[in-house]
């Protein structure tokens, strides 16, 4: 069986500051994995490196056993927070752009999602609330037919109604054979949909476990377990 | 639905479906919703639903028919057994807790009987008003 996503001895520094140290991770199958850690722990950097948006790390990253950047990028759909888009663009124009750039963009699926999430395609990016913007990001990210989906903090600063809608879209439209990694620093809201959790702390991965195994072994909620990792020793992160 | 995050989710899914079977909301021979549909309605992961289903199939309560879906067993005996197990589990909880407080078996029986009578009165009151 090929490993869907594999990271081996990844080391990354920026401005002489160590961001990631000896990160190794192996994810297989069609799981939903929670990438957890405090703000600044290195979650976003790890995702950007995996997606190929950030470069120059030491170590190996492979998707379906392929390591070269172009192949990797074609297999990964990463929730880019629309950073490069001009704010006067309409939703429909952003979609057109995605459709041109990504040959695996499934317009029919995209249309189902924006109908479900009640997005108005004529709206400009500058007029979108944080929740609506995130709904658009999720629709664009999931509309691609990829092997790996990376969602970077899709729930931060979003009201609970939008959150539920987004979680429902994920369950409904995540392709059955794909792997999904969702990063968050607040776990309780997504805990029921996670197969596994990966915790980044002090620049490296300290835990990689199945969610139901944690519940079974410790009798703790995922949130309590996650917080207990920070309990005793003071982290300097 | 709201889950208790301290208890494995697959186990709670199983409990929800078994409760529906015992309460008759899912009748013997009924088809279960498709896996993804169950996942969406319970707001859980497809894999977790699959694990719950596997266990229910292993326990003989759910029958999987290739290409057709998953069905509640039409074996009434199995459903009856499931019901008995659930009753035993709740009674054991109650009994163990009262027993630990040194309440005699006789008193437990009396208290339960009296409690049921009071509940009955309450229900009557509610229907009258």
Short mmCIF file of C-alpha atoms in Angstrom, two decimals:
data_model
loop_
_atom_site.label_atom_id
_atom_site.label_comp_id
_atom_site.label_asym_id
_atom_site.label_seq_id
_atom_site.Cartn_x
_atom_site.Cartn_y
_atom_site.Cartn_z
CA UNK A 1 0.00 0.00 0.00
CA UNK A 2 1.41 3.40 -0.91
CA UNK A 3 1.62 6.07 1.75
CA UNK A 4 -0.69 8.93 0.84
CA UNK A 5 1.37 11.58 2.58
CA UNK A 6 4.85 11.09 3.92
CA UNK A 7 7.17 13.57 5.57
CA UNK A 8 10.68 12.45 6.55
CA UNK A 9 13.12 14.35 8.77
CA UNK A 10 11.86 17.73 7.75
CA UNK A 11 13.89 20.67 9.05
CA UNK A 12 13.06 24.27 8.32
CA UNK A 13 14.60 27.54 9.43
CA UNK A 14 13.64 31.09 8.65
CA UNK A 15 15.82 34.08 9.57
CA UNK A 16 18.01 31.81 11.69
CA UNK A 17 14.96 30.81 13.68
CA UNK A 18 14.14 27.12 13.83
CA UNK A 19 10.53 26.63 12.72
CA UNK A 20 10.39 22.85 12.27
CA UNK A 21 12.83 20.29 13.65
CA UNK A 22 13.02 16.64 12.55
CA UNK A 23 9.37 16.35 11.60
CA UNK A 24 8.36 12.90 10.37
CA UNK A 25 4.81 11.91 9.58
CA UNK A 26 3.12 9.15 7.65
CA UNK A 27 -0.59 9.26 6.76
CA UNK A 28 -2.46 6.61 4.80
CA UNK A 29 -5.97 5.93 3.61
CA UNK A 30 -9.04 8.11 3.34
CA UNK A 31 -8.81 9.71 6.76
CA UNK A 32 -9.59 13.11 8.20
CA UNK A 33 -6.63 14.14 10.35
CA UNK A 34 -6.56 17.07 12.77
CA UNK A 35 -3.28 18.99 12.83
CA UNK A 36 -3.27 20.63 16.23
CA UNK A 37 -0.96 23.03 17.98
CA UNK A 38 -0.77 26.48 19.51
CA UNK A 39 -0.54 29.56 17.34
CA UNK A 40 3.03 29.77 16.08
CA UNK A 41 3.74 26.07 16.68
CA UNK A 42 4.51 25.55 12.99
CA UNK A 43 1.23 24.09 11.67
CA UNK A 44 0.83 26.56 8.83
CA UNK A 45 4.51 26.28 7.87
CA UNK A 46 4.19 22.48 7.76
CA UNK A 47 1.12 22.72 5.54
CA UNK A 48 2.77 25.27 3.24
CA UNK A 49 5.82 23.05 2.88
CA UNK A 50 3.69 19.99 2.13
CA UNK A 51 1.65 21.98 -0.43
CA UNK A 52 4.85 23.25 -2.02
CA UNK A 53 3.99 26.90 -1.41
CA UNK A 54 6.95 27.29 0.96
CA UNK A 55 10.25 25.82 -0.18
CA UNK A 56 13.85 25.23 0.87
CA UNK A 57 13.28 22.85 3.74
CA UNK A 58 15.64 19.96 4.40
CA UNK A 59 13.99 16.56 4.27
CA UNK A 60 11.65 14.57 2.05
CA UNK A 61 7.96 15.14 1.36
CA UNK A 62 6.03 12.70 -0.81
CA UNK A 63 2.43 12.27 -1.91
CA UNK A 64 1.45 8.83 -3.22
CA UNK A 65 5.22 8.13 -3.13
CA UNK A 66 5.90 11.01 -5.55
CA UNK A 67 8.38 13.63 -4.36
CA UNK A 68 8.73 16.09 -7.25
CA UNK A 69 7.09 19.44 -6.70
CA UNK A 70 4.92 19.59 -9.83
CA UNK A 71 3.36 16.17 -9.24
CA UNK A 72 2.86 16.93 -5.59
CA UNK A 73 1.10 20.20 -6.36
CA UNK A 74 -1.23 18.46 -8.77
CA UNK A 75 -2.20 15.89 -6.12
CA UNK A 76 -2.75 18.38 -3.29
CA UNK A 77 -5.58 20.85 -2.92
CA UNK A 78 -4.51 23.48 -0.38
CA UNK A 79 -6.91 26.01 1.06
CA UNK A 80 -5.10 29.13 -0.02
CA UNK A 81 -6.78 32.00 1.80
CA UNK A 82 -7.35 33.96 -1.46
CA UNK A 83 -4.27 36.05 -0.67
CA UNK A 84 -3.28 36.76 -4.25
CA UNK A 85 -6.76 37.82 -5.36
CA UNK A 86 -7.67 41.47 -5.89
CA UNK A 87 -10.42 42.38 -3.45
CA UNK A 88 -12.62 43.91 -6.15
CA UNK A 89 -12.95 40.51 -7.87
CA UNK A 90 -16.35 38.87 -7.84
CA UNK A 91 -16.82 35.29 -6.61
CA UNK A 92 -17.64 34.20 -10.19
CA UNK A 93 -14.30 35.64 -11.41
CA UNK A 94 -12.38 33.81 -8.67
CA UNK A 95 -14.07 30.59 -9.76
CA UNK A 96 -13.16 31.24 -13.41
CA UNK A 97 -9.56 31.68 -12.34
CA UNK A 98 -9.55 28.41 -10.41
CA UNK A 99 -11.13 26.64 -13.36
CA UNK A 100 -8.38 27.88 -15.67
CA UNK A 101 -5.52 27.05 -13.33
CA UNK A 102 -6.68 23.64 -12.12
CA UNK A 103 -7.68 21.06 -14.74
CA UNK A 104 -9.20 18.91 -11.97
CA UNK A 105 -11.69 21.62 -10.97
CA UNK A 106 -15.19 20.10 -10.90
CA UNK A 107 -17.68 22.87 -11.68
CA UNK A 108 -20.75 20.78 -10.98
CA UNK A 109 -19.52 19.90 -7.51
CA UNK A 110 -18.57 23.54 -6.91
CA UNK A 111 -22.08 24.65 -7.87
CA UNK A 112 -23.65 22.11 -5.48
CA UNK A 113 -21.51 23.42 -2.67
CA UNK A 114 -22.14 27.13 -3.21
CA UNK A 115 -25.87 26.41 -3.42
CA UNK A 116 -25.70 24.50 -0.13
CA UNK A 117 -23.62 27.26 1.48
CA UNK A 118 -25.81 30.01 -0.04
CA UNK A 119 -23.00 31.95 -1.69
CA UNK A 120 -23.93 34.76 -4.05
CA UNK A 121 -21.55 34.59 -7.02
CA UNK A 122 -22.00 38.25 -7.92
CA UNK A 123 -20.54 39.44 -4.60
CA UNK A 124 -17.08 40.99 -4.52
CA UNK A 125 -14.39 39.58 -2.24
CA UNK A 126 -14.16 42.88 -0.35
CA UNK A 127 -17.82 42.58 0.67
CA UNK A 128 -17.55 39.09 2.17
CA UNK A 129 -17.75 38.45 5.90
CA UNK A 130 -15.12 36.18 7.41
CA UNK A 131 -17.54 33.25 7.50
CA UNK A 132 -18.66 33.72 3.89
CA UNK A 133 -15.08 34.06 2.75
CA UNK A 134 -14.19 30.78 4.43
CA UNK A 135 -17.20 29.08 2.82
CA UNK A 136 -15.87 30.20 -0.55
CA UNK A 137 -12.37 28.93 0.27
CA UNK A 138 -13.78 25.53 1.27
CA UNK A 139 -15.89 25.31 -1.91
CA UNK A 140 -12.92 26.16 -4.13
CA UNK A 141 -10.61 23.75 -2.27
CA UNK A 142 -13.02 20.80 -2.29
CA UNK A 143 -14.08 21.39 -5.92
CA UNK A 144 -10.68 20.11 -7.02
CA UNK A 145 -10.38 16.33 -7.39
CA UNK A 146 -7.24 15.79 -5.34
CA UNK A 147 -5.63 12.99 -3.34
CA UNK A 148 -4.85 15.23 -0.40
CA UNK A 149 -6.81 18.22 0.95
CA UNK A 150 -5.07 20.61 3.30
CA UNK A 151 -7.39 22.98 5.16
CA UNK A 152 -5.55 25.62 7.17
CA UNK A 153 -7.62 26.76 10.16
CA UNK A 154 -10.95 26.85 8.32
CA UNK A 155 -12.85 27.64 11.52
CA UNK A 156 -10.90 30.45 13.12
CA UNK A 157 -13.05 33.46 13.91
CA UNK A 158 -16.20 31.97 12.41
CA UNK A 159 -19.67 31.87 13.97
CA UNK A 160 -21.09 28.50 14.98
CA UNK A 161 -23.75 28.36 12.27
CA UNK A 162 -21.18 28.81 9.50
CA UNK A 163 -18.93 26.32 11.22
CA UNK A 164 -21.61 23.65 11.19
CA UNK A 165 -22.34 24.34 7.53
CA UNK A 166 -18.65 24.01 6.66
CA UNK A 167 -18.27 20.79 8.67
CA UNK A 168 -21.32 19.38 6.87
CA UNK A 169 -19.85 20.31 3.49
CA UNK A 170 -16.63 18.55 4.38
CA UNK A 171 -18.44 15.31 5.29
CA UNK A 172 -20.62 15.51 2.21
CA UNK A 173 -18.08 16.49 -0.45
CA UNK A 174 -14.73 15.07 0.65
CA UNK A 175 -14.01 12.42 -2.03
CA UNK A 176 -14.24 8.94 -0.50
CA UNK A 177 -10.68 7.96 -1.39
CA UNK A 178 -8.93 11.17 -0.35
CA UNK A 179 -6.93 12.19 2.69
CA UNK A 180 -7.76 15.42 4.49
CA UNK A 181 -5.67 17.36 6.97
CA UNK A 182 -7.40 20.13 8.93
CA UNK A 183 -5.36 22.43 11.15
CA UNK A 184 -6.85 24.13 14.17
CA UNK A 185 -5.75 25.38 17.54
CA UNK A 186 -9.16 24.74 19.06
CA UNK A 187 -10.17 21.12 18.76
CA UNK A 188 -13.57 20.49 20.37
CA UNK A 189 -15.59 21.73 17.40
CA UNK A 190 -14.05 19.31 14.93
CA UNK A 191 -13.24 16.40 17.26
CA UNK A 192 -16.21 14.22 16.18
CA UNK A 193 -15.13 14.22 12.53
CA UNK A 194 -11.46 13.39 13.09
CA UNK A 195 -10.00 9.93 12.54
CA UNK A 196 -6.60 10.86 13.92
CA UNK A 197 -4.85 13.78 15.53
CA UNK A 198 -1.32 15.04 15.01
CA UNK A 199 0.00 17.51 17.58
CA UNK A 200 2.77 19.97 16.74
CA UNK A 201 4.60 21.32 19.77
CA UNK A 202 8.03 22.84 20.27
CA UNK A 203 8.74 22.75 16.50
CA UNK A 204 8.05 19.05 16.05
CA UNK A 205 5.35 16.39 16.10
CA UNK A 206 4.80 15.05 19.61
CA UNK A 207 1.67 12.93 19.13
CA UNK A 208 0.05 11.02 16.28
CA UNK A 209 -2.90 8.91 17.44
CA UNK A 210 -6.35 7.72 16.44
CA UNK A 211 -9.05 9.88 18.06
CA UNK A 212 -11.17 6.96 19.26
CA UNK A 213 -8.05 5.27 20.68
CA UNK A 214 -7.42 8.36 22.82
CA UNK A 215 -11.02 8.28 24.06
CA UNK A 216 -10.80 4.54 24.72
CA UNK A 217 -7.42 4.55 26.45
CA UNK A 218 -7.62 7.74 28.47
CA UNK A 219 -11.38 8.28 28.91
CA UNK A 220 -10.62 11.90 28.06
CA UNK A 221 -12.13 14.15 25.46
CA UNK A 222 -9.78 15.04 22.61
CA UNK A 223 -9.66 18.60 23.90
CA UNK A 224 -8.71 17.57 27.45
CA UNK A 225 -6.09 15.19 26.12
CA UNK A 226 -4.68 17.89 23.85
CA UNK A 227 -4.57 20.40 26.71
CA UNK A 228 -2.91 17.87 29.00
CA UNK A 229 0.04 17.85 26.59
CA UNK A 230 0.58 21.48 27.50
CA UNK A 231 -0.27 21.00 31.17
CA UNK A 232 2.94 20.38 33.08
CA UNK A 233 5.91 21.76 31.21
CA UNK A 234 5.71 25.38 30.17
CA UNK A 235 6.19 25.66 26.46
CA UNK A 236 8.35 28.47 25.16
CA UNK A 237 6.59 28.59 21.85
CA UNK B 1 -26.47 15.26 17.31
CA UNK B 2 -24.25 16.00 20.29
CA UNK B 3 -21.65 13.43 21.21
CA UNK B 4 -19.83 12.95 24.49
CA UNK B 5 -16.25 13.46 23.40
CA UNK B 6 -14.92 11.26 26.22
CA UNK B 7 -16.50 8.15 24.69
CA UNK B 8 -15.39 6.62 21.37
CA UNK B 9 -17.64 8.05 18.66
CA UNK B 10 -18.13 4.70 16.90
CA UNK B 11 -19.53 3.30 20.15
CA UNK B 12 -21.98 6.19 20.48
CA UNK B 13 -23.16 5.76 16.89
CA UNK B 14 -23.82 2.12 17.66
CA UNK B 15 -25.80 3.09 20.76
CA UNK B 16 -27.92 5.58 18.79
CA UNK B 17 -28.82 2.98 16.17
CA UNK B 18 -29.44 0.21 18.73
CA UNK B 19 -31.73 2.55 20.68
CA UNK B 20 -33.70 3.22 17.49
CA UNK B 21 -34.00 -0.50 16.84
CA UNK B 22 -35.16 -1.25 20.40
CA UNK B 23 -37.62 1.65 20.36
CA UNK B 24 -39.02 0.35 17.05
CA UNK B 25 -38.10 3.46 15.06
CA UNK B 26 -36.05 1.07 12.95
CA UNK B 27 -38.09 -2.07 12.40
CA UNK B 28 -36.69 -5.57 11.72
CA UNK B 29 -35.73 -5.81 8.04
CA UNK B 30 -35.58 -2.00 7.60
CA UNK B 31 -32.85 -0.59 5.43
CA UNK B 32 -30.34 1.69 7.14
CA UNK B 33 -29.53 5.03 5.51
CA UNK B 34 -26.44 5.06 3.24
CA UNK B 35 -23.14 5.49 5.08
CA UNK B 36 -22.46 9.04 3.90
CA UNK B 37 -26.03 10.04 4.67
CA UNK B 38 -25.62 8.68 8.22
CA UNK B 39 -22.33 10.54 8.54
CA UNK B 40 -23.91 13.81 7.43
CA UNK B 41 -26.96 13.45 9.69
CA UNK B 42 -24.83 12.55 12.73
CA UNK B 43 -22.03 15.02 11.79
CA UNK B 44 -19.33 12.40 12.04
CA UNK B 45 -16.68 10.95 9.81
CA UNK B 46 -17.58 8.33 7.18
CA UNK B 47 -14.87 6.01 8.53
CA UNK B 48 -16.33 6.17 12.03
CA UNK B 49 -19.78 5.21 10.72
CA UNK B 50 -18.15 2.35 8.86
CA UNK B 51 -16.48 1.10 12.03
CA UNK B 52 -19.78 1.25 13.94
CA UNK B 53 -21.48 -0.67 11.11
CA UNK B 54 -18.76 -3.32 11.08
CA UNK B 55 -19.34 -3.98 14.77
CA UNK B 56 -23.12 -4.11 14.35
CA UNK B 57 -22.65 -6.57 11.51
CA UNK B 58 -20.27 -8.69 13.64
CA UNK B 59 -22.86 -8.71 16.42
CA UNK B 60 -25.51 -9.92 13.96
CA UNK B 61 -27.83 -6.97 14.50
CA UNK B 62 -27.20 -5.50 11.06
CA UNK B 63 -27.06 -7.59 7.91
CA UNK B 64 -24.99 -6.33 5.02
CA UNK B 65 -26.23 -7.24 1.56
CA UNK B 66 -23.64 -6.62 -1.09
CA UNK B 67 -24.76 -3.95 -3.50
CA UNK B 68 -28.07 -3.44 -1.75
CA UNK B 69 -27.08 -1.84 1.54
CA UNK B 70 -27.35 -2.56 5.25
CA UNK B 71 -30.48 -3.88 6.91
CA UNK B 72 -31.73 -4.38 10.47
CA UNK B 73 -31.88 -8.11 11.13
CA UNK B 74 -35.32 -9.62 10.76
CA UNK B 75 -34.43 -12.09 13.52
CA UNK B 76 -36.73 -10.98 16.36
CA UNK B 77 -34.73 -13.03 18.84
CA UNK B 78 -31.61 -10.91 18.29
CA UNK B 79 -33.57 -7.67 18.74
CA UNK B 80 -35.16 -9.07 21.90
CA UNK B 81 -31.72 -10.01 23.20
CA UNK B 82 -30.45 -6.51 22.46
CA UNK B 83 -33.33 -5.07 24.42
CA UNK B 84 -32.65 -7.39 27.35
CA UNK B 85 -28.97 -6.42 27.40
CA UNK B 86 -29.87 -2.75 27.53
CA UNK B 87 -32.38 -3.28 30.37
CA UNK B 88 -29.80 -5.31 32.29
CA UNK B 89 -27.19 -2.60 31.80
CA UNK B 90 -29.42 0.17 33.19
CA UNK B 91 -30.67 -2.02 36.06
CA UNK B 92 -27.12 -3.00 36.97
CA UNK B 93 -26.14 0.66 37.17
CA UNK B 94 -29.07 1.44 39.42
CA UNK B 95 -28.62 -1.65 41.57
CA UNK B 96 -24.85 -1.22 41.99
CA UNK B 97 -25.22 2.37 43.08
CA UNK B 98 -27.98 1.72 45.60
CA UNK B 99 -26.29 -1.45 46.86
CA UNK B 100 -23.11 0.52 47.51
CA UNK B 101 -25.12 2.74 49.84
CA UNK B 102 -26.07 -0.33 51.91
CA UNK B 103 -29.69 -0.20 50.86
CA UNK B 104 -31.25 -3.64 51.21
CA UNK B 105 -32.63 -5.56 48.22
CA UNK B 106 -36.09 -5.41 49.75
CA UNK B 107 -35.94 -1.67 50.16
CA UNK B 108 -34.69 -1.25 46.58
CA UNK B 109 -37.69 -3.21 45.28
CA UNK B 110 -40.06 -1.15 47.43
CA UNK B 111 -38.50 2.13 46.37
CA UNK B 112 -38.60 1.24 42.68
CA UNK B 113 -42.26 0.20 42.97
CA UNK B 114 -43.15 3.39 44.83
CA UNK B 115 -41.22 5.48 42.31
CA UNK B 116 -43.04 3.91 39.37
CA UNK B 117 -46.37 4.63 41.06
CA UNK B 118 -45.42 8.27 41.59
CA UNK B 119 -44.30 8.55 37.95
CA UNK B 120 -47.63 7.05 36.89
CA UNK B 121 -49.49 9.70 38.93
CA UNK B 122 -47.34 12.42 37.38
CA UNK B 123 -48.14 11.22 33.88
CA UNK B 124 -51.85 11.14 34.73
CA UNK B 125 -51.65 14.72 36.01
CA UNK B 126 -49.98 15.81 32.81
CA UNK B 127 -52.61 14.28 30.59
CA UNK B 128 -55.41 15.88 32.61
CA UNK B 129 -54.04 19.41 32.49
#
